[in-house]
Amino acid sequence: MEQTNFDPSNGSNSDRRIDSSRRRAEVEAANQQAREEEWRMRDAEEVRIPPADQGASDPMWQRWREIQSTFVDDPRNAVSEAHALVSGVIDRVVQQLQDQRSQLERGWSSNDNTSTEDLRRGLQGYRELLTRLLSRDELPKG
């Protein structure tokens, strides 16, 4: 069996440890950079807003652009503002849908003398509303 002698004066083990630590640090830095690039790419794919010339008159998109532009300086507040904006839009959409449903209901439930033709139009209205609700890509499929 061959025996190797370690000469502490040549520092070879120490050099190997430094090289190993340096390589680990370089690999970690490269991994971190790759993760950050992946996050940027994913964010760019997820956040699809119309260009400034499209939807420029839509106040909701204008507000979104304002919120998004504040993210770097105040990320927590930007997310809070985004939450408030989306909550307001959801509330508005829910109210509009409830108004449409109420309008449909008034068309057939107001009295017992509603004609079959009025009921047919009411059923068509419900079908159209349901079709719109179920065809939205943004809504989760249940």
PDB file of N, CA, C and O in Angstrom, residues 12-31:
ATOM      1  N   SER A  12      -0.845  22.718  -0.923  1.00  0.00           N
ATOM      2  CA  SER A  12      -1.690  22.173  -1.988  1.00  0.00           C
ATOM      3  C   SER A  12      -3.120  21.918  -1.526  1.00  0.00           C
ATOM      4  O   SER A  12      -4.060  22.195  -2.256  1.00  0.00           O
ATOM      5  N   ASN A  13      -3.320  21.390  -0.320  1.00  0.00           N
ATOM      6  CA  ASN A  13      -4.679  21.186   0.179  1.00  0.00           C
ATOM      7  C   ASN A  13      -5.387  22.514   0.387  1.00  0.00           C
ATOM      8  O   ASN A  13      -6.558  22.659   0.098  1.00  0.00           O
ATOM      9  N   SER A  14      -4.689  23.498   0.871  1.00  0.00           N
ATOM     10  CA  SER A  14      -5.268  24.822   1.086  1.00  0.00           C
ATOM     11  C   SER A  14      -5.673  25.442  -0.250  1.00  0.00           C
ATOM     12  O   SER A  14      -6.739  26.033  -0.368  1.00  0.00           O
ATOM     13  N   ASP A  15      -4.823  25.302  -1.250  1.00  0.00           N
ATOM     14  CA  ASP A  15      -5.144  25.838  -2.573  1.00  0.00           C
ATOM     15  C   ASP A  15      -6.388  25.154  -3.143  1.00  0.00           C
ATOM     16  O   ASP A  15      -7.237  25.792  -3.759  1.00  0.00           O
ATOM     17  N   ARG A  16      -6.474  23.836  -2.927  1.00  0.00           N
ATOM     18  CA  ARG A  16      -7.638  23.112  -3.421  1.00  0.00           C
ATOM     19  C   ARG A  16      -8.917  23.576  -2.742  1.00  0.00           C
ATOM     20  O   ARG A  16      -9.954  23.706  -3.368  1.00  0.00           O
ATOM     21  N   ARG A  17      -8.836  23.834  -1.426  1.00  0.00           N
ATOM     22  CA  ARG A  17     -10.019  24.326  -0.705  1.00  0.00           C
ATOM     23  C   ARG A  17     -10.432  25.697  -1.221  1.00  0.00           C
ATOM     24  O   ARG A  17     -11.607  25.975  -1.407  1.00  0.00           O
ATOM     25  N   ILE A  18      -9.479  26.582  -1.461  1.00  0.00           N
ATOM     26  CA  ILE A  18      -9.791  27.921  -1.975  1.00  0.00           C
ATOM     27  C   ILE A  18     -10.400  27.819  -3.362  1.00  0.00           C
ATOM     28  O   ILE A  18     -11.407  28.459  -3.660  1.00  0.00           O
ATOM     29  N   ASP A  19      -9.791  26.977  -4.219  1.00  0.00           N
ATOM     30  CA  ASP A  19     -10.340  26.792  -5.573  1.00  0.00           C
ATOM     31  C   ASP A  19     -11.747  26.224  -5.520  1.00  0.00           C
ATOM     32  O   ASP A  19     -12.631  26.651  -6.248  1.00  0.00           O
ATOM     33  N   SER A  20     -11.962  25.274  -4.623  1.00  0.00           N
ATOM     34  CA  SER A  20     -13.278  24.663  -4.482  1.00  0.00           C
ATOM     35  C   SER A  20     -14.296  25.694  -3.999  1.00  0.00           C
ATOM     36  O   SER A  20     -15.421  25.779  -4.520  1.00  0.00           O
ATOM     37  N   SER A  21     -13.914  26.501  -3.011  1.00  0.00           N
ATOM     38  CA  SER A  21     -14.816  27.547  -2.512  1.00  0.00           C
ATOM     39  C   SER A  21     -15.107  28.568  -3.596  1.00  0.00           C
ATOM     40  O   SER A  21     -16.236  29.025  -3.757  1.00  0.00           O
ATOM     41  N   ARG A  22     -14.103  28.937  -4.351  1.00  0.00           N
ATOM     42  CA  ARG A  22     -14.272  29.908  -5.425  1.00  0.00           C
ATOM     43  C   ARG A  22     -15.220  29.339  -6.490  1.00  0.00           C
ATOM     44  O   ARG A  22     -16.115  30.030  -6.963  1.00  0.00           O
ATOM     45  N   ARG A  23     -15.044  28.081  -6.843  1.00  0.00           N
ATOM     46  CA  ARG A  23     -15.925  27.450  -7.839  1.00  0.00           C
ATOM     47  C   ARG A  23     -17.363  27.396  -7.346  1.00  0.00           C
ATOM     48  O   ARG A  23     -18.296  27.668  -8.092  1.00  0.00           O
ATOM     49  N   ARG A  24     -17.541  27.047  -6.071  1.00  0.00           N
ATOM     50  CA  ARG A  24     -18.895  27.016  -5.506  1.00  0.00           C
ATOM     51  C   ARG A  24     -19.539  28.392  -5.558  1.00  0.00           C
ATOM     52  O   ARG A  24     -20.700  28.538  -5.912  1.00  0.00           O
ATOM     53  N   ALA A  25     -18.769  29.424  -5.213  1.00  0.00           N
ATOM     54  CA  ALA A  25     -19.293  30.789  -5.251  1.00  0.00           C
ATOM     55  C   ALA A  25     -19.661  31.202  -6.686  1.00  0.00           C
ATOM     56  O   ALA A  25     -20.699  31.830  -6.923  1.00  0.00           O
ATOM     57  N   GLU A  26     -18.824  30.821  -7.641  1.00  0.00           N
ATOM     58  CA  GLU A  26     -19.111  31.158  -9.041  1.00  0.00           C
ATOM     59  C   GLU A  26     -20.359  30.427  -9.540  1.00  0.00           C
ATOM     60  O   GLU A  26     -21.195  31.015 -10.225  1.00  0.00           O
ATOM     61  N   VAL A  27     -20.476  29.163  -9.170  1.00  0.00           N
ATOM     62  CA  VAL A  27     -21.650  28.390  -9.570  1.00  0.00           C
ATOM     63  C   VAL A  27     -22.907  28.976  -8.940  1.00  0.00           C
ATOM     64  O   VAL A  27     -23.932  29.140  -9.600  1.00  0.00           O
ATOM     65  N   GLU A  28     -22.837  29.333  -7.664  1.00  0.00           N
ATOM     66  CA  GLU A  28     -23.994  29.922  -6.982  1.00  0.00           C
ATOM     67  C   GLU A  28     -24.376  31.249  -7.620  1.00  0.00           C
ATOM     68  O   GLU A  28     -25.555  31.535  -7.822  1.00  0.00           O
ATOM     69  N   ALA A  29     -23.385  32.070  -7.960  1.00  0.00           N
ATOM     70  CA  ALA A  29     -23.668  33.360  -8.608  1.00  0.00           C
ATOM     71  C   ALA A  29     -24.325  33.129  -9.972  1.00  0.00           C
ATOM     72  O   ALA A  29     -25.279  33.821 -10.343  1.00  0.00           O
ATOM     73  N   ALA A  30     -23.824  32.154 -10.713  1.00  0.00           N
ATOM     74  CA  ALA A  30     -24.414  31.852 -12.021  1.00  0.00           C
ATOM     75  C   ALA A  30     -25.831  31.322 -11.863  1.00  0.00           C
ATOM     76  O   ALA A  30     -26.733  31.689 -12.633  1.00  0.00           O
ATOM     77  N   ASN A  31     -26.057  30.478 -10.861  1.00  0.00           N
ATOM     78  CA  ASN A  31     -27.403  29.958 -10.612  1.00  0.00           C
ATOM     79  C   ASN A  31     -28.363  31.083 -10.226  1.00  0.00           C
ATOM     80  O   ASN A  31     -29.504  31.124 -10.690  1.00  0.00           O
TER      81      ASN A  31
END
